[in-house]
PDB file of C-alpha atoms in Angstrom:
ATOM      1  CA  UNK A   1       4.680  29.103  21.564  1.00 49.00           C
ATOM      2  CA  UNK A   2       8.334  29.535  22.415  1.00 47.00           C
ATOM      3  CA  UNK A   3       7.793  29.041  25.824  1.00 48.00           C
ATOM      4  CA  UNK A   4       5.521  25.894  25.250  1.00 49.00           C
ATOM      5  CA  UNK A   5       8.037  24.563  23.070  1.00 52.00           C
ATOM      6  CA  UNK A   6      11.189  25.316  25.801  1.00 48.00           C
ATOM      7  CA  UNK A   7       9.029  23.099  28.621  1.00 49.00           C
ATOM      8  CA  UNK A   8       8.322  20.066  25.601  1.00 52.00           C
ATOM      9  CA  UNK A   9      12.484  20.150  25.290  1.00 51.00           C
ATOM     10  CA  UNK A  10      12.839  20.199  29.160  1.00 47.00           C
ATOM     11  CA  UNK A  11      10.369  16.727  29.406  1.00 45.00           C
ATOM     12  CA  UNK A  12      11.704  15.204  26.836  1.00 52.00           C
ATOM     13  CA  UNK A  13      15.361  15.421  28.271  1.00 50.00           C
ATOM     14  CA  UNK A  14      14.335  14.373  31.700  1.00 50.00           C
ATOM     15  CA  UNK A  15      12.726  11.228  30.049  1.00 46.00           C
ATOM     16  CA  UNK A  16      15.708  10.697  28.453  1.00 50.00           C
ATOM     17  CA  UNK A  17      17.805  11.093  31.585  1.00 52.00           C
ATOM     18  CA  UNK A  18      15.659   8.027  33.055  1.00 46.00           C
ATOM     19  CA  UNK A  19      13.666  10.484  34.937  1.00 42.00           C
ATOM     20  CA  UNK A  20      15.966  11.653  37.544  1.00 44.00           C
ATOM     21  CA  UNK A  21      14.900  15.025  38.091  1.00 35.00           C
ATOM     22  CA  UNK A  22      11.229  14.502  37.598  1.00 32.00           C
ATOM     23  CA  UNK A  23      10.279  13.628  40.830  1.00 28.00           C
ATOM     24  CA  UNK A  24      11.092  17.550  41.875  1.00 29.00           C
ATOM     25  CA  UNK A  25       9.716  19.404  38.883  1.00 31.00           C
ATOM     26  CA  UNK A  26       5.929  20.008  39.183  1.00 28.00           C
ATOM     27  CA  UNK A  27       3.691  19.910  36.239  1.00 28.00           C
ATOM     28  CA  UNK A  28       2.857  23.506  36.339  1.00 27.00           C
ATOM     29  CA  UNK A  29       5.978  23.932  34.120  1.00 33.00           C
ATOM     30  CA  UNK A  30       9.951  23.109  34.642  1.00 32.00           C
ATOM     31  CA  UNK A  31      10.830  26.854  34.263  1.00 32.00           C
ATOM     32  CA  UNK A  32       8.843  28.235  37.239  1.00 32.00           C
ATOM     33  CA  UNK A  33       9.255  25.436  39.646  1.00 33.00           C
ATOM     34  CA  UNK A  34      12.734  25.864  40.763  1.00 34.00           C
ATOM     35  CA  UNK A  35      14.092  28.132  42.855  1.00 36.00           C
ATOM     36  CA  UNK A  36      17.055  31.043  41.229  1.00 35.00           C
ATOM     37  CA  UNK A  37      19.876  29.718  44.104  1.00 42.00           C
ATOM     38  CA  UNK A  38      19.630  26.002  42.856  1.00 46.00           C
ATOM     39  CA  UNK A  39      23.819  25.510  42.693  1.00 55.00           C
ATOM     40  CA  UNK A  40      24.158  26.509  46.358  1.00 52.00           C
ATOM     41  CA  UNK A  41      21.320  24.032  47.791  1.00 46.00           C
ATOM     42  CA  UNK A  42      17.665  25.007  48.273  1.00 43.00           C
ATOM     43  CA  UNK A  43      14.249  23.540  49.662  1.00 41.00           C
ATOM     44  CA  UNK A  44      15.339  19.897  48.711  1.00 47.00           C
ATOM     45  CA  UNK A  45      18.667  20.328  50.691  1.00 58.00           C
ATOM     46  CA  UNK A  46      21.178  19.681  47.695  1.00 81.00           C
ATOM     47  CA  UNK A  47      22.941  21.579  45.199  1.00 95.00           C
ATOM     48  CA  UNK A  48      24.417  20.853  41.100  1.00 98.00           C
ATOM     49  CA  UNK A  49      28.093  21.570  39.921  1.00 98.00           C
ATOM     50  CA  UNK A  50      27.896  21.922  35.968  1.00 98.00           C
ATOM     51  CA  UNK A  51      31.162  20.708  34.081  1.00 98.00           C
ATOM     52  CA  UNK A  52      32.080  20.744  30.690  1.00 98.00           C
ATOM     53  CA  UNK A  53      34.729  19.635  27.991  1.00 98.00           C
ATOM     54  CA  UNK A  54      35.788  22.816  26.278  1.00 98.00           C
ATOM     55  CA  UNK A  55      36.609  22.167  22.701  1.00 97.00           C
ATOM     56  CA  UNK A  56      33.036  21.656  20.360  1.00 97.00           C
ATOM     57  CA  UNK A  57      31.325  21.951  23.488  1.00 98.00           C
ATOM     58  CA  UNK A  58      31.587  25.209  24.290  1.00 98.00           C
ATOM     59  CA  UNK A  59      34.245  27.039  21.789  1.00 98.00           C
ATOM     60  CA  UNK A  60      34.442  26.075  18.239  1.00 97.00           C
ATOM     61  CA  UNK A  61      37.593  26.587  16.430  1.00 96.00           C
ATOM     62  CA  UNK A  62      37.055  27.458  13.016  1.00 95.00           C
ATOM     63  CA  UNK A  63      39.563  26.339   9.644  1.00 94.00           C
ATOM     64  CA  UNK A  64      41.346  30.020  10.193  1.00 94.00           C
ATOM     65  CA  UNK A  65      42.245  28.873  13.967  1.00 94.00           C
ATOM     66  CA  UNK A  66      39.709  31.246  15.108  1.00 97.00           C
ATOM     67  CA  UNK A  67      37.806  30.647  18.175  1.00 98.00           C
ATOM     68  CA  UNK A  68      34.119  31.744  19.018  1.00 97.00           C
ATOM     69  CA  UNK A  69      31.692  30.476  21.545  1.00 98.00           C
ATOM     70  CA  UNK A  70      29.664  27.271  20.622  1.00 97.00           C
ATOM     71  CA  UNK A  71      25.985  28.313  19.564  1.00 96.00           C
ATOM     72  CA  UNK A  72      24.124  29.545  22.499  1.00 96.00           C
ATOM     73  CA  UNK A  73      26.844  28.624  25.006  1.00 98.00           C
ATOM     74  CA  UNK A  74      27.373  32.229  26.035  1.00 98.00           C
ATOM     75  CA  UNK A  75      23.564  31.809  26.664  1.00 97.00           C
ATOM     76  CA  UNK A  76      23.536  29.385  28.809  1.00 98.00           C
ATOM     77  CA  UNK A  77      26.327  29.809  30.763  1.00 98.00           C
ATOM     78  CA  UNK A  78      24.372  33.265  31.738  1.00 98.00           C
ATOM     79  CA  UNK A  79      21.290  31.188  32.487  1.00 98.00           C
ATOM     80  CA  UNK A  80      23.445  29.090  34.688  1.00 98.00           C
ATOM     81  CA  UNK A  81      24.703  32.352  36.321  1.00 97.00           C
ATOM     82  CA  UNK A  82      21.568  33.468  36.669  1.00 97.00           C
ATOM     83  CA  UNK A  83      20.863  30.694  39.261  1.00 96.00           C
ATOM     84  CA  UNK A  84      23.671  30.993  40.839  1.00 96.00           C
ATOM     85  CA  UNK A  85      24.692  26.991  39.515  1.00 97.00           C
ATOM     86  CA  UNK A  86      28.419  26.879  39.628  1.00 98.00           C
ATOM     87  CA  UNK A  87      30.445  25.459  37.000  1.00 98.00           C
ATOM     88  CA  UNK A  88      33.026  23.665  35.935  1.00 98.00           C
ATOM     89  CA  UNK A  89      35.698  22.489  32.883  1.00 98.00           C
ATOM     90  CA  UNK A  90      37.430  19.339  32.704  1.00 98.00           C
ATOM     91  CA  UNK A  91      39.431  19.614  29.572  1.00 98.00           C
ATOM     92  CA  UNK A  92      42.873  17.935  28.046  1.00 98.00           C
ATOM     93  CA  UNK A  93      45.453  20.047  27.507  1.00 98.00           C
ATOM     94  CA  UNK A  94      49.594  19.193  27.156  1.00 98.00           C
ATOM     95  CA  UNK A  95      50.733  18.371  30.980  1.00 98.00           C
ATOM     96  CA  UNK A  96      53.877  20.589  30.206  1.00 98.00           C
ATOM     97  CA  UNK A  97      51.976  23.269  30.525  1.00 98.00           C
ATOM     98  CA  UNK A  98      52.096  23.778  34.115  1.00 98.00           C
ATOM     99  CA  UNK A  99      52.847  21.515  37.252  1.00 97.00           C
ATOM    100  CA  UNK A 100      49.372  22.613  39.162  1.00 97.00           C
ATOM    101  CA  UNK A 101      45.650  22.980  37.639  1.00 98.00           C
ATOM    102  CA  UNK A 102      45.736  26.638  37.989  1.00 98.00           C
ATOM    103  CA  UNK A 103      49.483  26.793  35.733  1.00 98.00           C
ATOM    104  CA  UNK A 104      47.438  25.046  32.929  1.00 98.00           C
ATOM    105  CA  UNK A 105      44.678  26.832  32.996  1.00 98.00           C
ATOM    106  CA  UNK A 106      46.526  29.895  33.313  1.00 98.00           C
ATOM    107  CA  UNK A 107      48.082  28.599  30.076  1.00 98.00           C
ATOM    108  CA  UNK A 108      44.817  27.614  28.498  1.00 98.00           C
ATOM    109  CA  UNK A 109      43.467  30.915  28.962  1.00 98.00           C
ATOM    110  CA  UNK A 110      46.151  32.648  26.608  1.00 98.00           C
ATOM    111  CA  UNK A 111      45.653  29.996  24.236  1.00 97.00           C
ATOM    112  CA  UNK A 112      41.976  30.688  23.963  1.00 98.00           C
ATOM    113  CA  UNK A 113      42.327  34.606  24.257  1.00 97.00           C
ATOM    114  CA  UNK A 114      44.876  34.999  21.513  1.00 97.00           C
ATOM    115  CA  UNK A 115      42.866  33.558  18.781  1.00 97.00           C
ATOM    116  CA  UNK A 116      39.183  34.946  20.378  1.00 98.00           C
ATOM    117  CA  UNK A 117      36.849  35.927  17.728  1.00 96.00           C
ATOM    118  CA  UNK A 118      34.013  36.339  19.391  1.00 90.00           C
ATOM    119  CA  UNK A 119      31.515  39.571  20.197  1.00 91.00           C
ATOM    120  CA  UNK A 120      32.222  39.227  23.752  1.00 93.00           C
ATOM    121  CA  UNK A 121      35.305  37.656  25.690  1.00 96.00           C
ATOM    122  CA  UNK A 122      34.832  33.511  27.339  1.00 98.00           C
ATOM    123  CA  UNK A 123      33.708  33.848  30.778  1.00 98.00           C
ATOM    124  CA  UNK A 124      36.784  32.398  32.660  1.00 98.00           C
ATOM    125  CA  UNK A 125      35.863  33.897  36.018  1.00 97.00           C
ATOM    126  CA  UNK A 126      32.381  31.762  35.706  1.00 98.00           C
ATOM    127  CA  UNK A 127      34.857  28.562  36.434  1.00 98.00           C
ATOM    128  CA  UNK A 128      36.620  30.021  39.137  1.00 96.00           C
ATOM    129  CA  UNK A 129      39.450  27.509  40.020  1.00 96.00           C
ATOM    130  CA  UNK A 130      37.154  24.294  38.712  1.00 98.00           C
ATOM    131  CA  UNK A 131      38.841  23.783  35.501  1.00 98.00           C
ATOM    132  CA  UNK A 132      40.458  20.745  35.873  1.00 98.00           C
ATOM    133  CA  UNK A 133      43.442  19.608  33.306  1.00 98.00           C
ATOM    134  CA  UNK A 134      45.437  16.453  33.194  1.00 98.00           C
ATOM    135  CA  UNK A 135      48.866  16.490  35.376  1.00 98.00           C
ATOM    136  CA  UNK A 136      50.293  13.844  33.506  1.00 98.00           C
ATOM    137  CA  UNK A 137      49.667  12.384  29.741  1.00 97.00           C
ATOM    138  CA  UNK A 138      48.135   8.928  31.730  1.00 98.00           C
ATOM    139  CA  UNK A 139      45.440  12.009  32.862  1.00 98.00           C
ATOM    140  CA  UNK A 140      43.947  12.704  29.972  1.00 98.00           C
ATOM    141  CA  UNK A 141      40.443  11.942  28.870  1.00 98.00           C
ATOM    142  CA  UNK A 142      38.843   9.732  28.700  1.00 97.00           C
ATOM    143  CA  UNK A 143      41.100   8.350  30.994  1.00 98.00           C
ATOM    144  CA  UNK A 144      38.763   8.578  34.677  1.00 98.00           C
ATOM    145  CA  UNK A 145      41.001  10.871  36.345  1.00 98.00           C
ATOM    146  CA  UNK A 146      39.714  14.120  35.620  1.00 98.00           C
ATOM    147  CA  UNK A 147      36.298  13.019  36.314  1.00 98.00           C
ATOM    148  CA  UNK A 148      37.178  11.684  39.803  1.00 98.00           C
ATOM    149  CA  UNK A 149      38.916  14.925  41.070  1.00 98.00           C
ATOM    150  CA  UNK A 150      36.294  16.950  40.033  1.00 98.00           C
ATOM    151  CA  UNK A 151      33.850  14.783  41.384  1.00 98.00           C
ATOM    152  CA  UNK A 152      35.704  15.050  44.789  1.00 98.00           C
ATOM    153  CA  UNK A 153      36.045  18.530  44.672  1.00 97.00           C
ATOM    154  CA  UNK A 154      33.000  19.241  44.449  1.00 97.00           C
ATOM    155  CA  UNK A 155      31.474  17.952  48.058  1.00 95.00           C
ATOM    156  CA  UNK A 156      28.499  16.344  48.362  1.00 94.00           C
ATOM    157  CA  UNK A 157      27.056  17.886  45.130  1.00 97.00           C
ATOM    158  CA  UNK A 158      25.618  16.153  42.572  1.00 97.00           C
ATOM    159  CA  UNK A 159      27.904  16.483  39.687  1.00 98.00           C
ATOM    160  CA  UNK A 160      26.668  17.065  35.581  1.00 98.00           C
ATOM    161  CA  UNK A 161      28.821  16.546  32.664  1.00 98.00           C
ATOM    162  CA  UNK A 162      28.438  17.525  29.213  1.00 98.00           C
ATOM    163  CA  UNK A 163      30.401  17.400  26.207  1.00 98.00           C
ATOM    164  CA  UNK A 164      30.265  16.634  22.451  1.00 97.00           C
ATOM    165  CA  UNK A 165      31.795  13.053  22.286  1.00 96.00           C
ATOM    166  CA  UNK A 166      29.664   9.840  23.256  1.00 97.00           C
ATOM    167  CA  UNK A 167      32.907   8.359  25.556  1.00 97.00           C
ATOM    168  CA  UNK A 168      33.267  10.992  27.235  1.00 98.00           C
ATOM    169  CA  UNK A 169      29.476  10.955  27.941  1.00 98.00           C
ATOM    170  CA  UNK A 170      29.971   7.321  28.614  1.00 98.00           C
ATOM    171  CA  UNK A 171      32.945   7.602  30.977  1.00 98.00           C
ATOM    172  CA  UNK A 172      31.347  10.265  33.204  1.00 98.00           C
ATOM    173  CA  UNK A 173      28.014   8.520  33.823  1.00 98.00           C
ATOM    174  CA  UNK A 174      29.721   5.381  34.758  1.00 98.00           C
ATOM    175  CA  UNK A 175      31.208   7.423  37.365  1.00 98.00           C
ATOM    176  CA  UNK A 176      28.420   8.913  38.723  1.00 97.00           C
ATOM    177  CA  UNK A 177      27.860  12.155  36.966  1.00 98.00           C
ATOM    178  CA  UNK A 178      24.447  12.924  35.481  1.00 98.00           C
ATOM    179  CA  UNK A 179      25.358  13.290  31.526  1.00 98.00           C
ATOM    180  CA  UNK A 180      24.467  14.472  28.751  1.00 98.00           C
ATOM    181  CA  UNK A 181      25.849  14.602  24.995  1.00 98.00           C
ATOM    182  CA  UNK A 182      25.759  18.595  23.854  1.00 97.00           C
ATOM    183  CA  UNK A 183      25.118  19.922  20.289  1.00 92.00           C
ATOM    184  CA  UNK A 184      22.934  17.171  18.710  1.00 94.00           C
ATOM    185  CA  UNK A 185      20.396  17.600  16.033  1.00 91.00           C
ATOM    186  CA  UNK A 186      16.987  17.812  17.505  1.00 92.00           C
ATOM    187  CA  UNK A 187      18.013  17.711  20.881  1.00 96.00           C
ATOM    188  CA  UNK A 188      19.093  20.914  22.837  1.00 97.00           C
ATOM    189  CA  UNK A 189      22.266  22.490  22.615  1.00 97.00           C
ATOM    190  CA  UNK A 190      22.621  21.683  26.583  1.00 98.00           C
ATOM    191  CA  UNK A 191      20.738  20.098  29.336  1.00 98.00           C
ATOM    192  CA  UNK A 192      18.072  22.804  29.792  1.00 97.00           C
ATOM    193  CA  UNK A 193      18.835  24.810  32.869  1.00 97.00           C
ATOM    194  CA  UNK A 194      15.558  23.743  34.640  1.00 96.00           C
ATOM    195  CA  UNK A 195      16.443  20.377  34.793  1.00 97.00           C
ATOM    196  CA  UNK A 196      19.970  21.026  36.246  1.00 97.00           C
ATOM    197  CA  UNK A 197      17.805  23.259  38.966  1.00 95.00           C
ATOM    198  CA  UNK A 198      15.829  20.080  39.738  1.00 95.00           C
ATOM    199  CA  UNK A 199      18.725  17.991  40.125  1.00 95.00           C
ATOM    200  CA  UNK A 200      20.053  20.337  41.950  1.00 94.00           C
ATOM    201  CA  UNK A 201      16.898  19.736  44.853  1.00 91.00           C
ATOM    202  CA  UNK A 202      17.605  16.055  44.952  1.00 86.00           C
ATOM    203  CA  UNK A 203      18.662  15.638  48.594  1.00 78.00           C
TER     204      UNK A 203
END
């Protein structure tokens, strides 16, 4: 039943994408179609990088300042993991913090860590040095300049975004990212992994 229900969620979200993965996802079932190295190229010749805002996306920060993984993020960023999909954060933070991406997210980190509540600690080595900040105020979202040097950083991969706000949604598909609006009733949390594998097959 579960599983029935998982591959309903994953069709429903490619509709909703205007179909762009379905082409590569057989109807034998989303979740055993793809193959486990889909961020790193496959069969179809391409490959996905996965970004994310970070605030309500994937941490929640509660009334007491506290901060916890979303629901199911830690999840799915293991799922992602799992297939080897590489990912990404392009967040705002204050440009003082640093003068290069890896100062602020050096700072962001012990922002993050000092009020941690959760059962585990965030995976920061999951985004490697793809976390992508704004170097001046002009930067931030939903400004397009995050989006773009993420975008070109990442090749000839097809880029996702997700995040919690509709402009920021908005911003990042009119530059070319495949996106899609996280933590909505009756929707899931994220863009099921399976699609991101598909997307990740599109030459």
């Amino acid at each position: 039943m579960k599983k029935t229900s998982a591959r309903r969620a994953t069709w429903r979200t490619l509709l909703a994408l205007g179909g762009v993965a379905a082409l590569t996802v057989p109807a034998a079932g989303a979740a055993d179609a793809v193959p486990r190295t889909a961020g790193q190229g496959g069969r179809g010749g391409g490959c996905a990088v996965v970004y994310f805002d970070l605030g309500e996306t994937l941490v929640h920060t509660a009334e007491d300042k506290s901060v916890r993984y979303m629901p199911g993020a830690a999840r799915y960023l293991r799922a992602l993991r799992a297939r080897h999909i590489p990912v990404g954060l392009i967040t705002n933070v204050p440009s003082s913090w640093g003068s290069t991406d890896a100062e602020r997210a050096a700072e962001l980190k012990k922002v993050i860590d000092k009020d941690w509540a959760g059962t585990s600690p965030f995976a920061w080595s999951d985004f490697g040095d793809r976390i992508f900040t704004p170097r001046t105020e002009a930067e931030r979202k939903p400004a397009s300049a995050l989006w773009k040097r993420a975008k070109n950083a990442s090749g000839h991969c097809r880029v996702v975004y997700q995040a919690e706000t509709t402009d920021e949604v908005r911003v990042s598909r009119s530059l070319g990212y495949i996106a899609y609006q996280a933590a909505r009733p009756e929707w899931p949390a994220y863009l099921p992994v399976p699609v991101i594998a598909a997307i990740a097959q599109l030459p």
